[in-house]
Short mmCIF file of N, CA, C and O in Angstrom, two decimals:
data_model
loop_
_atom_site.label_atom_id
_atom_site.label_comp_id
_atom_site.label_asym_id
_atom_site.label_seq_id
_atom_site.Cartn_x
_atom_site.Cartn_y
_atom_site.Cartn_z
N PHE A 184 22.20 5.91 33.67
CA PHE A 184 22.77 6.96 34.49
C PHE A 184 22.61 8.28 33.76
O PHE A 184 22.69 8.33 32.55
N PRO A 185 22.37 9.31 34.49
CA PRO A 185 22.23 10.61 33.83
C PRO A 185 23.48 10.96 33.04
O PRO A 185 24.58 10.55 33.40
N SER A 186 23.30 11.72 31.97
CA SER A 186 24.44 12.02 31.10
C SER A 186 25.53 12.80 31.80
O SER A 186 26.66 12.83 31.34
N HIS A 187 25.21 13.44 32.91
CA HIS A 187 26.24 14.20 33.63
C HIS A 187 26.88 13.35 34.73
O HIS A 187 27.70 13.82 35.48
N ASP A 188 26.51 12.09 34.79
CA ASP A 188 27.07 11.17 35.78
C ASP A 188 28.49 10.81 35.40
O ASP A 188 28.84 10.72 34.23
N ILE A 189 29.32 10.56 36.39
CA ILE A 189 30.73 10.24 36.14
C ILE A 189 30.88 8.99 35.28
O ILE A 189 31.83 8.86 34.51
N ARG A 190 29.93 8.05 35.36
CA ARG A 190 30.02 6.83 34.54
C ARG A 190 29.85 7.14 33.06
O ARG A 190 30.19 6.32 32.22
N ALA A 191 29.32 8.32 32.73
CA ALA A 191 29.16 8.71 31.33
C ALA A 191 30.40 9.43 30.82
O ALA A 191 30.40 9.98 29.73
N GLY A 192 31.46 9.43 31.61
CA GLY A 192 32.68 10.11 31.20
C GLY A 192 32.69 11.56 31.63
O GLY A 192 33.52 12.34 31.19
N LYS A 193 31.76 11.94 32.49
CA LYS A 193 31.64 13.33 32.95
C LYS A 193 32.28 13.46 34.31
O LYS A 193 32.19 12.58 35.14
N GLY A 194 32.92 14.55 34.53
CA GLY A 194 33.49 14.86 35.82
C GLY A 194 33.56 16.36 35.98
O GLY A 194 33.07 17.10 35.13
N MET A 195 34.15 16.81 37.02
CA MET A 195 34.27 18.24 37.26
C MET A 195 34.94 18.91 36.07
O MET A 195 36.08 18.60 35.74
N GLY A 196 34.20 19.76 35.38
CA GLY A 196 34.76 20.48 34.25
C GLY A 196 34.88 19.67 32.97
O GLY A 196 35.48 20.13 32.00
N ILE A 197 34.31 18.46 32.93
CA ILE A 197 34.39 17.61 31.74
C ILE A 197 32.98 17.35 31.23
O ILE A 197 32.12 16.88 31.97
N LYS A 198 32.73 17.65 29.97
CA LYS A 198 31.43 17.42 29.35
C LYS A 198 31.29 15.94 29.01
O LYS A 198 32.24 15.30 28.60
N SER A 199 30.08 15.41 29.16
CA SER A 199 29.84 14.01 28.77
C SER A 199 29.85 13.91 27.25
O SER A 199 29.74 14.90 26.53
N HIS A 200 29.97 12.69 26.74
CA HIS A 200 30.01 12.44 25.30
C HIS A 200 28.70 12.86 24.63
O HIS A 200 27.63 12.78 25.23
N ASP A 201 28.80 13.30 23.39
CA ASP A 201 27.63 13.76 22.66
C ASP A 201 26.60 12.65 22.44
O ASP A 201 25.42 12.93 22.27
N HIS A 202 27.02 11.40 22.42
CA HIS A 202 26.07 10.31 22.19
C HIS A 202 25.23 10.00 23.43
O HIS A 202 24.28 9.24 23.36
N LYS A 203 25.52 10.62 24.55
CA LYS A 203 24.73 10.43 25.76
C LYS A 203 23.62 11.48 25.79
O LYS A 203 23.68 12.47 26.52
N VAL A 204 22.62 11.26 24.95
CA VAL A 204 21.53 12.22 24.79
C VAL A 204 20.21 11.51 25.02
O VAL A 204 20.06 10.33 24.69
N ALA A 205 19.26 12.23 25.62
CA ALA A 205 17.92 11.69 25.81
C ALA A 205 16.92 12.82 25.67
O ALA A 205 17.09 13.88 26.27
N PHE A 206 15.92 12.59 24.82
CA PHE A 206 14.82 13.55 24.72
C PHE A 206 13.97 13.35 25.97
O PHE A 206 13.51 12.24 26.25
N ILE A 207 13.78 14.41 26.72
CA ILE A 207 13.02 14.29 27.96
C ILE A 207 12.35 15.62 28.27
O ILE A 207 12.91 16.69 27.97
N CYS A 208 11.15 15.57 28.80
CA CYS A 208 10.42 16.80 29.10
C CYS A 208 11.02 17.50 30.32
O CYS A 208 11.80 16.92 31.09
N GLY A 209 10.68 18.75 30.49
CA GLY A 209 11.21 19.54 31.60
C GLY A 209 10.88 18.96 32.96
O GLY A 209 11.72 18.99 33.87
N THR A 210 9.69 18.41 33.11
CA THR A 210 9.29 17.83 34.40
C THR A 210 10.19 16.66 34.77
O THR A 210 10.69 16.58 35.89
N HIS A 211 10.40 15.75 33.82
CA HIS A 211 11.24 14.59 34.10
C HIS A 211 12.71 14.98 34.24
O HIS A 211 13.43 14.40 35.04
N HIS A 212 13.15 15.98 33.49
CA HIS A 212 14.52 16.47 33.63
C HIS A 212 14.74 16.97 35.06
O HIS A 212 15.73 16.64 35.71
N PHE A 213 13.78 17.73 35.57
CA PHE A 213 13.87 18.22 36.94
C PHE A 213 13.88 17.06 37.93
O PHE A 213 14.66 17.06 38.89
N MET A 214 13.02 16.06 37.70
CA MET A 214 12.96 14.91 38.61
C MET A 214 14.29 14.17 38.66
O MET A 214 14.73 13.72 39.72
N ILE A 215 14.95 14.04 37.51
CA ILE A 215 16.23 13.34 37.45
C ILE A 215 17.31 14.18 38.13
O ILE A 215 18.10 13.68 38.93
N ASP A 216 17.36 15.46 37.81
CA ASP A 216 18.41 16.32 38.36
C ASP A 216 18.21 16.62 39.84
O ASP A 216 19.17 16.69 40.60
N ASN A 217 16.97 16.83 40.23
CA ASN A 217 16.67 17.22 41.60
C ASN A 217 16.90 16.06 42.57
O ASN A 217 17.51 16.23 43.62
N GLY A 218 16.38 14.90 42.22
CA GLY A 218 16.59 13.72 43.03
C GLY A 218 15.82 13.68 44.33
O GLY A 218 15.98 12.77 45.13
N LYS A 219 14.98 14.66 44.58
CA LYS A 219 14.26 14.75 45.85
C LYS A 219 13.16 13.71 45.99
O LYS A 219 12.98 13.13 47.05
N ASP A 220 12.43 13.48 44.91
CA ASP A 220 11.27 12.59 44.98
C ASP A 220 11.55 11.17 44.50
O ASP A 220 10.70 10.30 44.64
N LEU A 221 12.74 10.94 43.92
CA LEU A 221 13.09 9.62 43.41
C LEU A 221 14.40 9.16 44.03
O LEU A 221 15.28 9.97 44.30
N SER A 222 14.52 7.85 44.20
CA SER A 222 15.79 7.30 44.65
C SER A 222 16.79 7.39 43.51
O SER A 222 16.42 7.61 42.35
N ARG A 223 18.05 7.20 43.82
CA ARG A 223 19.08 7.21 42.77
C ARG A 223 18.77 6.15 41.72
O ARG A 223 18.89 6.41 40.52
N GLU A 224 18.36 4.98 42.16
CA GLU A 224 18.04 3.90 41.23
C GLU A 224 16.88 4.29 40.31
O GLU A 224 16.90 3.98 39.12
N GLU A 225 15.87 4.95 40.86
CA GLU A 225 14.73 5.37 40.05
C GLU A 225 15.13 6.45 39.04
O GLU A 225 14.68 6.44 37.90
N ARG A 226 16.00 7.36 39.45
CA ARG A 226 16.48 8.40 38.54
C ARG A 226 17.30 7.78 37.41
O ARG A 226 17.16 8.15 36.25
N VAL A 227 18.16 6.83 37.75
CA VAL A 227 18.96 6.14 36.74
C VAL A 227 18.04 5.41 35.76
O VAL A 227 18.21 5.52 34.54
N GLU A 228 17.06 4.71 36.26
CA GLU A 228 16.14 3.96 35.40
C GLU A 228 15.35 4.90 34.50
O GLU A 228 15.17 4.63 33.31
N LEU A 229 14.88 6.02 35.03
CA LEU A 229 14.13 6.98 34.23
C LEU A 229 14.99 7.52 33.09
O LEU A 229 14.56 7.58 31.95
N TRP A 230 16.24 7.88 33.40
CA TRP A 230 17.13 8.40 32.35
C TRP A 230 17.44 7.31 31.31
O TRP A 230 17.42 7.57 30.12
N GLU A 231 17.71 6.10 31.77
CA GLU A 231 18.06 5.02 30.85
C GLU A 231 16.89 4.70 29.92
O GLU A 231 17.10 4.42 28.74
N GLN A 232 15.66 4.73 30.44
CA GLN A 232 14.49 4.52 29.57
C GLN A 232 14.41 5.60 28.50
O GLN A 232 14.17 5.30 27.33
N ALA A 233 14.60 6.85 28.91
CA ALA A 233 14.56 7.95 27.96
C ALA A 233 15.68 7.83 26.93
O ALA A 233 15.48 8.08 25.73
N TYR A 234 16.85 7.42 27.37
CA TYR A 234 18.00 7.24 26.47
C TYR A 234 17.70 6.16 25.43
O TYR A 234 17.89 6.37 24.22
N ARG A 235 17.21 5.01 25.89
CA ARG A 235 16.89 3.91 24.97
C ARG A 235 15.82 4.34 23.96
O ARG A 235 15.92 4.06 22.77
N ARG A 236 14.80 5.02 24.43
CA ARG A 236 13.73 5.48 23.53
C ARG A 236 14.25 6.50 22.52
O ARG A 236 13.85 6.50 21.36
N THR A 237 15.13 7.37 22.99
CA THR A 237 15.71 8.40 22.10
C THR A 237 16.53 7.75 21.01
O THR A 237 16.38 8.08 19.81
N ILE A 238 17.43 6.84 21.37
CA ILE A 238 18.28 6.18 20.39
C ILE A 238 17.43 5.38 19.40
O ILE A 238 17.65 5.43 18.19
N THR A 239 16.41 4.69 19.90
CA THR A 239 15.51 3.95 19.02
C THR A 239 14.82 4.89 18.04
O THR A 239 14.76 4.62 16.84
N TRP A 240 14.31 6.01 18.54
CA TRP A 240 13.63 6.97 17.68
C TRP A 240 14.58 7.52 16.62
O TRP A 240 14.21 7.65 15.46
N LEU A 241 15.80 7.83 17.01
CA LEU A 241 16.78 8.37 16.06
C LEU A 241 17.05 7.39 14.93
O LEU A 241 17.14 7.77 13.76
N PHE A 242 17.18 6.09 15.25
CA PHE A 242 17.39 5.08 14.21
C PHE A 242 16.15 4.87 13.36
O PHE A 242 16.22 4.82 12.14
N GLU A 243 14.99 4.75 14.01
CA GLU A 243 13.76 4.48 13.27
C GLU A 243 13.37 5.62 12.34
O GLU A 243 12.68 5.41 11.35
N ASN A 244 13.83 6.83 12.64
CA ASN A 244 13.49 7.99 11.81
C ASN A 244 14.66 8.45 10.95
O ASN A 244 14.69 9.57 10.48
N ASP A 245 15.61 7.53 10.76
CA ASP A 245 16.77 7.75 9.87
C ASP A 245 17.63 8.96 10.22
O ASP A 245 18.24 9.57 9.35
N HIS A 246 17.69 9.29 11.49
CA HIS A 246 18.59 10.35 11.94
C HIS A 246 19.96 9.78 12.30
O HIS A 246 20.94 10.51 12.32
N LEU A 247 19.99 8.49 12.58
CA LEU A 247 21.24 7.75 12.80
C LEU A 247 21.24 6.57 11.85
O LEU A 247 20.27 5.82 11.77
N ILE A 248 22.33 6.41 11.12
CA ILE A 248 22.44 5.32 10.16
C ILE A 248 23.80 4.69 10.34
O ILE A 248 24.82 5.37 10.36
N VAL A 249 23.82 3.37 10.45
CA VAL A 249 25.08 2.63 10.56
C VAL A 249 25.52 2.26 9.16
O VAL A 249 24.74 1.69 8.39
N LYS A 250 26.74 2.59 8.84
CA LYS A 250 27.28 2.27 7.51
C LYS A 250 28.30 1.19 7.60
O LYS A 250 28.96 1.02 8.54
#
């Protein structure tokens, strides 16, 4: 789900959690936010893929470390 989705803890006037981050290009960001060319399910899947890849990259490049 997009980081601004209510399931991410976001609501009117409430910022989503900082850990809900995804590196994504401007084109895909627009596709997710706009929603015109993709179904809700497709937008959710696109964001979730980006989120998983981002978290994986952060761990693999030692930007996130579990102690």
